[in-house]
Amino acid sequence: MGVSYDYMDYNGFLCIKNIGRDLIDLDKTFECGQCFRWEKLADGTWIGVVNNKIFMLKHKDINGVPCIITNSTLEDWKNILVDYLDLNYAYNISIPDSDKFAKQACEIGKGIRILKQDPWETLISFIISQRNNIPKIKTTISKLCNRFGDIISIKVNGVTYTKNTFPSKQCISKLSISDLDGLGLGYRDRYIIEAANSDVDVYKLRDSKVSSEVALNILQSLYGVGPKVANCVALFGLHKLDVFPIDVWMQRIIDQYYNGDIDIKSYGSLAGLIQQYMFYTIRFFEG
DNA sequence: CGCCAGGATACCC
DNA sequence: GGGTATCATGGC
């Protein structure tokens, strides 16, 4: 069940060997709509913040062997990134042959990993996402981090890269609504303030191992968090892979390919992954 | 310019 | 229970 990796040095960087795009496709994983803060540099390197540290990841074929090059130490790769990228195991999906759209989506979306994102960042990010488009969501979250997050930087090959951490719950709990003016949050500003002052602790919720149903109910007790946002937080922040967020794009799929009635239970414990394959398919291949 | 966006809420019947 | 007006903002 467990996946092991081989390593080597590549010009002073950690190189993970034999890790191809079928297992993890960085472009699909970071562009599929589950996260909003990873950035692709001109040379194809992805740069992002995990556990308040800056990490860089890049696909590179070396002598025909698919590899990933990273600035991470081996220790951080094993302790942080493997978990964050959900690389401890391979996804084992079974779709009925009759479900042609889902089977096609699994092929198109192959390589997407469901990230184990920070639950608090995920909650606020998807509160912001409601009734917004993806470019706007990214801009707004970036402004929020730039105003209230801590500045962190790394130096790689003589070049300094600077990012901001995502502002913590404690940080935002000290703010008032007017402190959020100018970020483009619109009516969602008070939802964020309320969440920061709520007793709901999404970290404890993640670690408590409660059922998805219970987690969804607790998340929806937050003001401004309805079924869709709760499902996204559960999937991307609590790693509840059986939930199935339905937004306007997924509803179009359901109406167009499933006559308005989809059998989510037929997708089993990886329904959320299949949902993400479908979302990626309609947003980036047919949309 | 108008339409739409990874929706939720309050209020109606 | 189900249907709908309203909610800010900006990308396109």
mmCIF file of C-alpha atoms (C1' of nucleotides) in Angstrom:
data_model
loop_
_atom_site.group_PDB
_atom_site.id
_atom_site.type_symbol
_atom_site.label_atom_id
_atom_site.label_comp_id
_atom_site.label_asym_id
_atom_site.label_seq_id
_atom_site.Cartn_x
_atom_site.Cartn_y
_atom_site.Cartn_z
ATOM 1 C CA MET A 1 0.000 0.000 0.000
ATOM 2 C CA GLY A 2 2.738 2.435 0.954
ATOM 3 C CA VAL A 3 4.708 4.170 -1.766
ATOM 4 C CA SER A 4 8.469 4.516 -1.475
ATOM 5 C CA TYR A 5 10.694 6.833 -3.447
ATOM 6 C CA ASP A 6 14.300 6.918 -4.579
ATOM 7 C CA TYR A 7 16.382 10.033 -4.284
ATOM 8 C CA MET A 8 19.492 11.564 -5.701
ATOM 9 C CA ASP A 9 21.252 14.896 -5.777
ATOM 10 C CA TYR A 10 20.690 17.164 -8.768
ATOM 11 C CA ASN A 11 22.982 20.208 -8.812
ATOM 12 C CA GLY A 12 22.564 20.572 -5.088
ATOM 13 C CA PHE A 13 18.800 20.035 -5.099
ATOM 14 C CA LEU A 14 16.780 17.084 -3.920
ATOM 15 C CA CYS A 15 15.605 14.928 -6.809
ATOM 16 C CA ILE A 16 12.804 12.411 -6.357
ATOM 17 C CA LYS A 17 13.205 9.672 -8.939
ATOM 18 C CA ASN A 18 10.568 7.681 -10.775
ATOM 19 C CA ILE A 19 7.691 9.971 -9.924
ATOM 20 C CA GLY A 20 5.735 10.554 -13.096
ATOM 21 C CA ARG A 21 2.744 12.616 -14.082
ATOM 22 C CA ASP A 22 0.442 9.633 -13.799
ATOM 23 C CA LEU A 23 1.054 9.637 -10.055
ATOM 24 C CA ILE A 24 1.207 13.399 -9.615
ATOM 25 C CA ASP A 25 0.845 16.064 -12.256
ATOM 26 C CA LEU A 26 1.888 19.334 -10.656
ATOM 27 C CA ASP A 27 0.165 21.468 -13.290
ATOM 28 C CA LYS A 28 -3.186 19.733 -12.917
ATOM 29 C CA THR A 29 -2.906 19.489 -9.153
ATOM 30 C CA PHE A 30 -2.218 23.170 -8.631
ATOM 31 C CA GLU A 31 -4.474 24.464 -11.428
ATOM 32 C CA CYS A 32 -7.548 22.327 -10.874
ATOM 33 C CA GLY A 33 -9.283 24.753 -8.538
ATOM 34 C CA GLN A 34 -8.599 23.174 -5.149
ATOM 35 C CA CYS A 35 -5.946 25.722 -4.161
ATOM 36 C CA PHE A 36 -5.364 29.374 -4.979
ATOM 37 C CA ARG A 37 -1.884 30.336 -3.846
ATOM 38 C CA TRP A 38 0.549 28.168 -5.805
ATOM 39 C CA GLU A 39 2.339 30.132 -8.521
ATOM 40 C CA LYS A 40 4.026 28.861 -11.676
ATOM 41 C CA LEU A 41 7.301 30.531 -12.555
ATOM 42 C CA ALA A 42 8.480 31.122 -16.116
ATOM 43 C CA ASP A 43 10.680 28.000 -16.128
ATOM 44 C CA GLY A 44 7.793 25.752 -15.052
ATOM 45 C CA THR A 45 8.704 25.635 -11.372
ATOM 46 C CA TRP A 46 5.786 25.729 -8.945
ATOM 47 C CA ILE A 47 6.312 27.798 -5.802
ATOM 48 C CA GLY A 48 4.010 27.791 -2.801
ATOM 49 C CA VAL A 49 3.741 27.918 0.966
ATOM 50 C CA VAL A 50 3.213 24.830 3.113
ATOM 51 C CA ASN A 51 3.458 24.918 6.902
ATOM 52 C CA ASN A 52 4.607 28.547 6.612
ATOM 53 C CA LYS A 53 7.606 27.488 4.517
ATOM 54 C CA ILE A 54 8.303 28.211 0.869
ATOM 55 C CA PHE A 55 8.629 25.141 -1.334
ATOM 56 C CA MET A 56 9.484 24.810 -5.012
ATOM 57 C CA LEU A 57 8.593 21.808 -7.159
ATOM 58 C CA LYS A 58 9.299 21.018 -10.791
ATOM 59 C CA HIS A 59 8.930 18.074 -13.118
ATOM 60 C CA LYS A 60 12.118 17.081 -14.890
ATOM 61 C CA ASP A 61 12.960 14.071 -17.001
ATOM 62 C CA ILE A 62 16.518 12.926 -16.347
ATOM 63 C CA ASN A 63 17.848 10.337 -18.772
ATOM 64 C CA GLY A 64 14.280 9.347 -19.548
ATOM 65 C CA VAL A 65 13.378 8.928 -15.905
ATOM 66 C CA PRO A 66 10.520 11.147 -14.686
ATOM 67 C CA CYS A 67 11.653 13.079 -11.611
ATOM 68 C CA ILE A 68 10.639 15.966 -9.420
ATOM 69 C CA ILE A 69 13.238 18.538 -8.397
ATOM 70 C CA THR A 70 12.672 20.511 -5.226
ATOM 71 C CA ASN A 71 14.363 22.990 -2.929
ATOM 72 C CA SER A 72 13.063 20.932 -0.023
ATOM 73 C CA THR A 73 15.343 19.005 2.273
ATOM 74 C CA LEU A 74 14.853 15.261 2.340
ATOM 75 C CA GLU A 75 13.517 15.615 5.869
ATOM 76 C CA ASP A 76 10.874 18.171 4.853
ATOM 77 C CA TRP A 77 9.979 16.148 1.773
ATOM 78 C CA LYS A 78 9.299 13.092 3.917
ATOM 79 C CA ASN A 79 7.677 14.892 6.837
ATOM 80 C CA ILE A 80 5.750 17.677 5.096
ATOM 81 C CA LEU A 81 5.442 17.391 1.322
ATOM 82 C CA VAL A 82 4.651 13.699 0.931
ATOM 83 C CA ASP A 83 1.733 14.189 3.284
ATOM 84 C CA TYR A 84 0.653 17.531 1.810
ATOM 85 C CA LEU A 85 0.714 16.118 -1.723
ATOM 86 C CA ASP A 86 -1.095 12.983 -0.511
ATOM 87 C CA LEU A 87 1.661 10.767 -1.913
ATOM 88 C CA ASN A 88 1.591 8.035 0.705
ATOM 89 C CA TYR A 89 -0.497 5.756 -1.488
ATOM 90 C CA ALA A 90 -1.855 5.362 -4.997
ATOM 91 C CA TYR A 91 -5.464 6.161 -5.776
ATOM 92 C CA ASN A 92 -7.410 3.049 -6.639
ATOM 93 C CA ILE A 93 -10.563 4.037 -8.463
ATOM 94 C CA SER A 94 -13.292 1.857 -9.864
ATOM 95 C CA ILE A 95 -15.980 3.361 -12.062
ATOM 96 C CA PRO A 96 -18.810 1.398 -13.656
ATOM 97 C CA ASP A 97 -18.272 1.002 -17.416
ATOM 98 C CA SER A 98 -21.680 2.535 -17.992
ATOM 99 C CA ASP A 99 -20.550 5.801 -16.421
ATOM 100 C CA LYS A 100 -18.784 7.126 -19.487
ATOM 101 C CA PHE A 101 -18.378 10.717 -18.368
ATOM 102 C CA ALA A 102 -16.748 9.722 -15.075
ATOM 103 C CA LYS A 103 -14.404 7.290 -16.825
ATOM 104 C CA GLN A 104 -13.359 9.966 -19.295
ATOM 105 C CA ALA A 105 -12.881 12.494 -16.488
ATOM 106 C CA CYS A 106 -10.620 10.056 -14.636
ATOM 107 C CA GLU A 107 -8.384 9.854 -17.700
ATOM 108 C CA ILE A 108 -8.326 13.597 -18.296
ATOM 109 C CA GLY A 109 -7.752 14.359 -14.608
ATOM 110 C CA LYS A 110 -5.181 11.642 -14.021
ATOM 111 C CA GLY A 111 -2.329 12.980 -11.926
ATOM 112 C CA ILE A 112 -4.424 15.295 -9.764
ATOM 113 C CA ARG A 113 -3.721 14.754 -6.068
ATOM 114 C CA ILE A 114 -6.133 15.978 -3.410
ATOM 115 C CA LEU A 115 -3.897 18.261 -1.376
ATOM 116 C CA LYS A 116 -3.984 18.201 2.413
ATOM 117 C CA GLN A 117 -4.235 21.935 2.766
ATOM 118 C CA ASP A 118 -4.289 23.921 5.959
ATOM 119 C CA PRO A 119 -7.900 23.709 7.199
ATOM 120 C CA TRP A 120 -8.121 27.333 8.285
ATOM 121 C CA GLU A 121 -6.728 28.629 4.991
ATOM 122 C CA THR A 122 -9.106 26.313 3.166
ATOM 123 C CA LEU A 123 -12.108 27.542 5.150
ATOM 124 C CA ILE A 124 -11.401 31.212 4.495
ATOM 125 C CA SER A 125 -10.415 30.584 0.883
ATOM 126 C CA PHE A 126 -13.683 28.851 0.079
ATOM 127 C CA ILE A 127 -15.743 31.401 1.983
ATOM 128 C CA ILE A 128 -14.135 33.910 -0.372
ATOM 129 C CA SER A 129 -14.782 31.631 -3.349
ATOM 130 C CA GLN A 130 -18.549 31.824 -3.126
ATOM 131 C CA ARG A 131 -20.102 33.695 -6.045
ATOM 132 C CA ASN A 132 -16.624 34.600 -7.329
ATOM 133 C CA ASN A 133 -14.512 33.493 -10.281
ATOM 134 C CA ILE A 134 -11.124 31.862 -9.821
ATOM 135 C CA PRO A 135 -8.946 34.832 -10.900
ATOM 136 C CA LYS A 136 -10.826 37.077 -8.487
ATOM 137 C CA ILE A 137 -10.501 34.538 -5.683
ATOM 138 C CA LYS A 138 -6.745 34.387 -6.187
ATOM 139 C CA THR A 139 -6.418 38.170 -6.218
ATOM 140 C CA THR A 140 -8.464 38.608 -3.054
ATOM 141 C CA ILE A 141 -6.646 35.871 -1.105
ATOM 142 C CA SER A 142 -3.312 37.302 -2.222
ATOM 143 C CA LYS A 143 -4.291 40.742 -0.944
ATOM 144 C CA LEU A 144 -5.414 39.246 2.369
ATOM 145 C CA CYS A 145 -2.073 37.479 2.814
ATOM 146 C CA ASN A 146 -0.080 40.507 1.737
ATOM 147 C CA ARG A 147 -1.825 42.704 4.278
ATOM 148 C CA PHE A 148 -1.942 40.389 7.297
ATOM 149 C CA GLY A 149 0.396 37.456 6.675
ATOM 150 C CA ASP A 150 4.021 37.265 7.706
ATOM 151 C CA ILE A 151 6.661 37.852 5.051
ATOM 152 C CA ILE A 152 8.894 34.846 4.410
ATOM 153 C CA SER A 153 11.624 34.454 1.823
ATOM 154 C CA ILE A 154 14.163 31.990 0.510
ATOM 155 C CA LYS A 155 17.245 32.362 -1.638
ATOM 156 C CA VAL A 156 17.756 29.864 -4.437
ATOM 157 C CA ASN A 157 20.659 30.082 -6.880
ATOM 158 C CA GLY A 158 21.235 33.652 -5.787
ATOM 159 C CA VAL A 159 17.609 34.675 -6.393
ATOM 160 C CA THR A 160 15.399 35.707 -3.470
ATOM 161 C CA TYR A 161 11.765 34.579 -3.540
ATOM 162 C CA THR A 162 9.320 36.249 -1.168
ATOM 163 C CA LYS A 163 5.886 35.044 -0.091
ATOM 164 C CA ASN A 164 3.417 35.724 2.686
ATOM 165 C CA THR A 165 1.973 33.237 5.114
ATOM 166 C CA PHE A 166 -1.781 32.915 5.342
ATOM 167 C CA PRO A 167 -3.027 34.981 8.320
ATOM 168 C CA SER A 168 -3.929 32.768 11.246
ATOM 169 C CA LYS A 169 -7.311 32.525 12.932
ATOM 170 C CA GLN A 170 -5.870 34.295 15.956
ATOM 171 C CA CYS A 171 -4.593 37.107 13.749
ATOM 172 C CA ILE A 172 -7.928 37.680 12.018
ATOM 173 C CA SER A 173 -9.854 37.377 15.295
ATOM 174 C CA LYS A 174 -8.231 40.636 16.377
ATOM 175 C CA LEU A 175 -9.523 42.506 13.326
ATOM 176 C CA SER A 176 -12.759 44.337 12.667
ATOM 177 C CA ILE A 177 -14.671 44.363 9.406
ATOM 178 C CA SER A 178 -13.296 47.743 8.416
ATOM 179 C CA ASP A 179 -9.776 46.319 8.618
ATOM 180 C CA LEU A 180 -10.703 44.212 5.598
ATOM 181 C CA ASP A 181 -11.683 47.180 3.424
ATOM 182 C CA GLY A 182 -10.051 47.271 0.011
ATOM 183 C CA LEU A 183 -9.400 43.551 -0.270
ATOM 184 C CA GLY A 184 -12.368 42.992 -2.594
ATOM 185 C CA LEU A 185 -14.115 40.664 -0.180
ATOM 186 C CA GLY A 186 -17.536 42.256 -0.684
ATOM 187 C CA TYR A 187 -20.258 40.922 1.602
ATOM 188 C CA ARG A 188 -18.029 38.006 2.644
ATOM 189 C CA ASP A 189 -15.956 40.175 4.979
ATOM 190 C CA ARG A 190 -18.229 39.569 7.963
ATOM 191 C CA TYR A 191 -18.267 35.814 7.307
ATOM 192 C CA ILE A 192 -14.495 35.808 7.779
ATOM 193 C CA ILE A 193 -14.627 37.852 10.976
ATOM 194 C CA GLU A 194 -17.341 35.557 12.348
ATOM 195 C CA ALA A 195 -15.333 32.432 11.493
ATOM 196 C CA ALA A 196 -12.262 33.840 13.232
ATOM 197 C CA ASN A 197 -14.285 34.429 16.397
ATOM 198 C CA SER A 198 -16.140 31.115 16.265
ATOM 199 C CA ASP A 199 -15.628 28.228 18.653
ATOM 200 C CA VAL A 200 -15.357 25.889 15.670
ATOM 201 C CA ASP A 201 -11.737 24.707 15.525
ATOM 202 C CA VAL A 202 -11.089 23.268 12.088
ATOM 203 C CA TYR A 203 -7.757 21.796 13.177
ATOM 204 C CA LYS A 204 -9.420 19.796 15.936
ATOM 205 C CA LEU A 205 -12.158 18.887 13.492
ATOM 206 C CA ARG A 206 -9.577 17.520 11.058
ATOM 207 C CA ASP A 207 -7.797 15.518 13.745
ATOM 208 C CA SER A 208 -10.938 14.270 15.484
ATOM 209 C CA LYS A 209 -11.681 11.658 12.799
ATOM 210 C CA VAL A 210 -15.405 12.386 12.927
ATOM 211 C CA SER A 211 -17.530 11.222 10.021
ATOM 212 C CA SER A 212 -17.884 13.427 6.967
ATOM 213 C CA GLU A 213 -21.546 13.962 7.775
ATOM 214 C CA VAL A 214 -20.723 15.274 11.244
ATOM 215 C CA ALA A 215 -17.912 17.448 9.907
ATOM 216 C CA LEU A 216 -20.188 18.974 7.269
ATOM 217 C CA ASN A 217 -22.806 19.810 9.866
ATOM 218 C CA ILE A 218 -20.250 21.496 12.116
ATOM 219 C CA LEU A 219 -18.801 23.484 9.221
ATOM 220 C CA GLN A 220 -22.250 24.607 8.146
ATOM 221 C CA SER A 221 -22.927 25.960 11.613
ATOM 222 C CA LEU A 222 -20.553 28.776 10.638
ATOM 223 C CA TYR A 223 -22.232 31.918 9.337
ATOM 224 C CA GLY A 224 -21.771 32.143 5.587
ATOM 225 C CA VAL A 225 -20.811 28.488 5.185
ATOM 226 C CA GLY A 226 -23.408 26.461 3.292
ATOM 227 C CA PRO A 227 -23.326 23.011 1.685
ATOM 228 C CA LYS A 228 -20.901 23.791 -1.125
ATOM 229 C CA VAL A 229 -18.270 25.623 0.908
ATOM 230 C CA ALA A 230 -18.516 23.023 3.665
ATOM 231 C CA ASN A 231 -17.961 20.228 1.153
ATOM 232 C CA CYS A 232 -14.872 21.949 -0.266
ATOM 233 C CA VAL A 233 -13.422 22.549 3.196
ATOM 234 C CA ALA A 234 -14.094 18.940 4.137
ATOM 235 C CA LEU A 235 -12.454 17.655 0.952
ATOM 236 C CA PHE A 236 -9.460 19.978 0.639
ATOM 237 C CA GLY A 237 -8.869 20.903 4.281
ATOM 238 C CA LEU A 238 -10.057 17.928 6.313
ATOM 239 C CA HIS A 239 -9.172 15.326 3.657
ATOM 240 C CA LYS A 240 -12.633 13.774 3.667
ATOM 241 C CA LEU A 241 -12.313 12.133 0.278
ATOM 242 C CA ASP A 242 -15.864 10.826 0.191
ATOM 243 C CA VAL A 243 -17.599 14.209 -0.001
ATOM 244 C CA PHE A 244 -18.756 15.615 -3.334
ATOM 245 C CA PRO A 245 -18.951 19.403 -3.661
ATOM 246 C CA ILE A 246 -21.549 20.616 -6.149
ATOM 247 C CA ASP A 247 -21.128 24.095 -7.582
ATOM 248 C CA VAL A 248 -22.603 25.638 -10.723
ATOM 249 C CA TRP A 249 -20.120 23.758 -12.926
ATOM 250 C CA MET A 250 -20.776 20.396 -11.319
ATOM 251 C CA GLN A 251 -24.498 21.058 -11.589
ATOM 252 C CA ARG A 252 -24.070 21.570 -15.320
ATOM 253 C CA ILE A 253 -22.338 18.198 -15.545
ATOM 254 C CA ILE A 254 -25.095 16.541 -13.558
ATOM 255 C CA ASP A 255 -27.783 18.104 -15.713
ATOM 256 C CA GLN A 256 -26.017 17.432 -19.011
ATOM 257 C CA TYR A 257 -24.610 13.934 -18.444
ATOM 258 C CA TYR A 258 -26.690 12.464 -15.610
ATOM 259 C CA ASN A 259 -30.172 13.775 -16.339
ATOM 260 C CA GLY A 260 -30.050 15.854 -13.200
ATOM 261 C CA ASP A 261 -29.532 12.885 -10.890
ATOM 262 C CA ILE A 262 -26.061 11.534 -10.079
ATOM 263 C CA ASP A 263 -25.424 8.512 -7.849
ATOM 264 C CA ILE A 264 -22.577 9.778 -5.687
ATOM 265 C CA LYS A 265 -22.532 6.668 -3.521
ATOM 266 C CA SER A 266 -21.495 4.619 -6.542
ATOM 267 C CA TYR A 267 -18.141 6.450 -6.373
ATOM 268 C CA GLY A 268 -17.439 5.166 -2.866
ATOM 269 C CA SER A 269 -14.739 6.513 -0.596
ATOM 270 C CA LEU A 270 -12.968 8.469 -3.373
ATOM 271 C CA ALA A 271 -16.018 10.383 -4.601
ATOM 272 C CA GLY A 272 -14.338 13.706 -3.901
ATOM 273 C CA LEU A 273 -11.378 12.818 -6.085
ATOM 274 C CA ILE A 274 -13.699 11.847 -8.925
ATOM 275 C CA GLN A 275 -15.558 15.104 -8.416
ATOM 276 C CA GLN A 276 -12.281 16.960 -8.846
ATOM 277 C CA TYR A 277 -11.506 15.046 -12.031
ATOM 278 C CA MET A 278 -14.928 16.056 -13.338
ATOM 279 C CA PHE A 279 -14.502 19.686 -12.315
ATOM 280 C CA TYR A 280 -11.105 19.816 -13.975
ATOM 281 C CA THR A 281 -12.552 18.254 -17.114
ATOM 282 C CA ILE A 282 -15.419 20.685 -17.543
ATOM 283 C CA ARG A 283 -13.473 23.755 -16.508
ATOM 284 C CA PHE A 284 -10.293 23.199 -18.475
ATOM 285 C CA PHE A 285 -11.265 20.951 -21.364
ATOM 286 C CA GLU A 286 -14.827 21.806 -22.279
ATOM 287 C CA GLY A 287 -15.482 25.118 -20.546
ATOM 288 C "C1'" DC B 1 -21.469 48.057 -21.151
ATOM 289 C "C1'" DG B 2 -23.874 43.505 -19.228
ATOM 290 C "C1'" DC B 3 -23.155 38.897 -17.653
ATOM 291 C "C1'" DC B 4 -21.199 35.794 -14.634
ATOM 292 C "C1'" DA B 5 -18.536 33.690 -10.884
ATOM 293 C "C1'" DG B 6 -16.231 26.632 -7.138
ATOM 294 C "C1'" DG B 7 -23.299 30.318 -2.897
ATOM 295 C "C1'" DA B 8 -25.589 31.496 1.349
ATOM 296 C "C1'" DT B 9 -29.110 33.794 3.698
ATOM 297 C "C1'" DA B 10 -33.537 35.773 4.800
ATOM 298 C "C1'" DC B 11 -37.959 35.715 3.733
ATOM 299 C "C1'" DC B 12 -41.881 34.285 1.252
ATOM 300 C "C1'" DC B 13 -45.690 30.666 0.639
ATOM 301 C "C1'" DG C 1 -40.700 21.447 2.789
ATOM 302 C "C1'" DG C 2 -39.608 24.340 -1.835
ATOM 303 C "C1'" DG C 3 -38.938 28.802 -4.547
ATOM 304 C "C1'" DT C 4 -36.594 33.488 -4.939
ATOM 305 C "C1'" DA C 5 -34.591 38.319 -4.115
ATOM 306 C "C1'" DT C 6 -30.560 39.989 -2.416
ATOM 307 C "C1'" DC C 7 -25.982 40.242 -1.239
ATOM 308 C "C1'" DA C 8 -20.253 43.272 -3.258
ATOM 309 C "C1'" DT C 9 -16.810 42.960 -6.418
ATOM 310 C "C1'" DG C 10 -14.268 42.604 -10.487
ATOM 311 C "C1'" DG C 11 -12.822 39.419 -14.512
ATOM 312 C "C1'" DC C 12 -14.076 38.993 -19.092
#
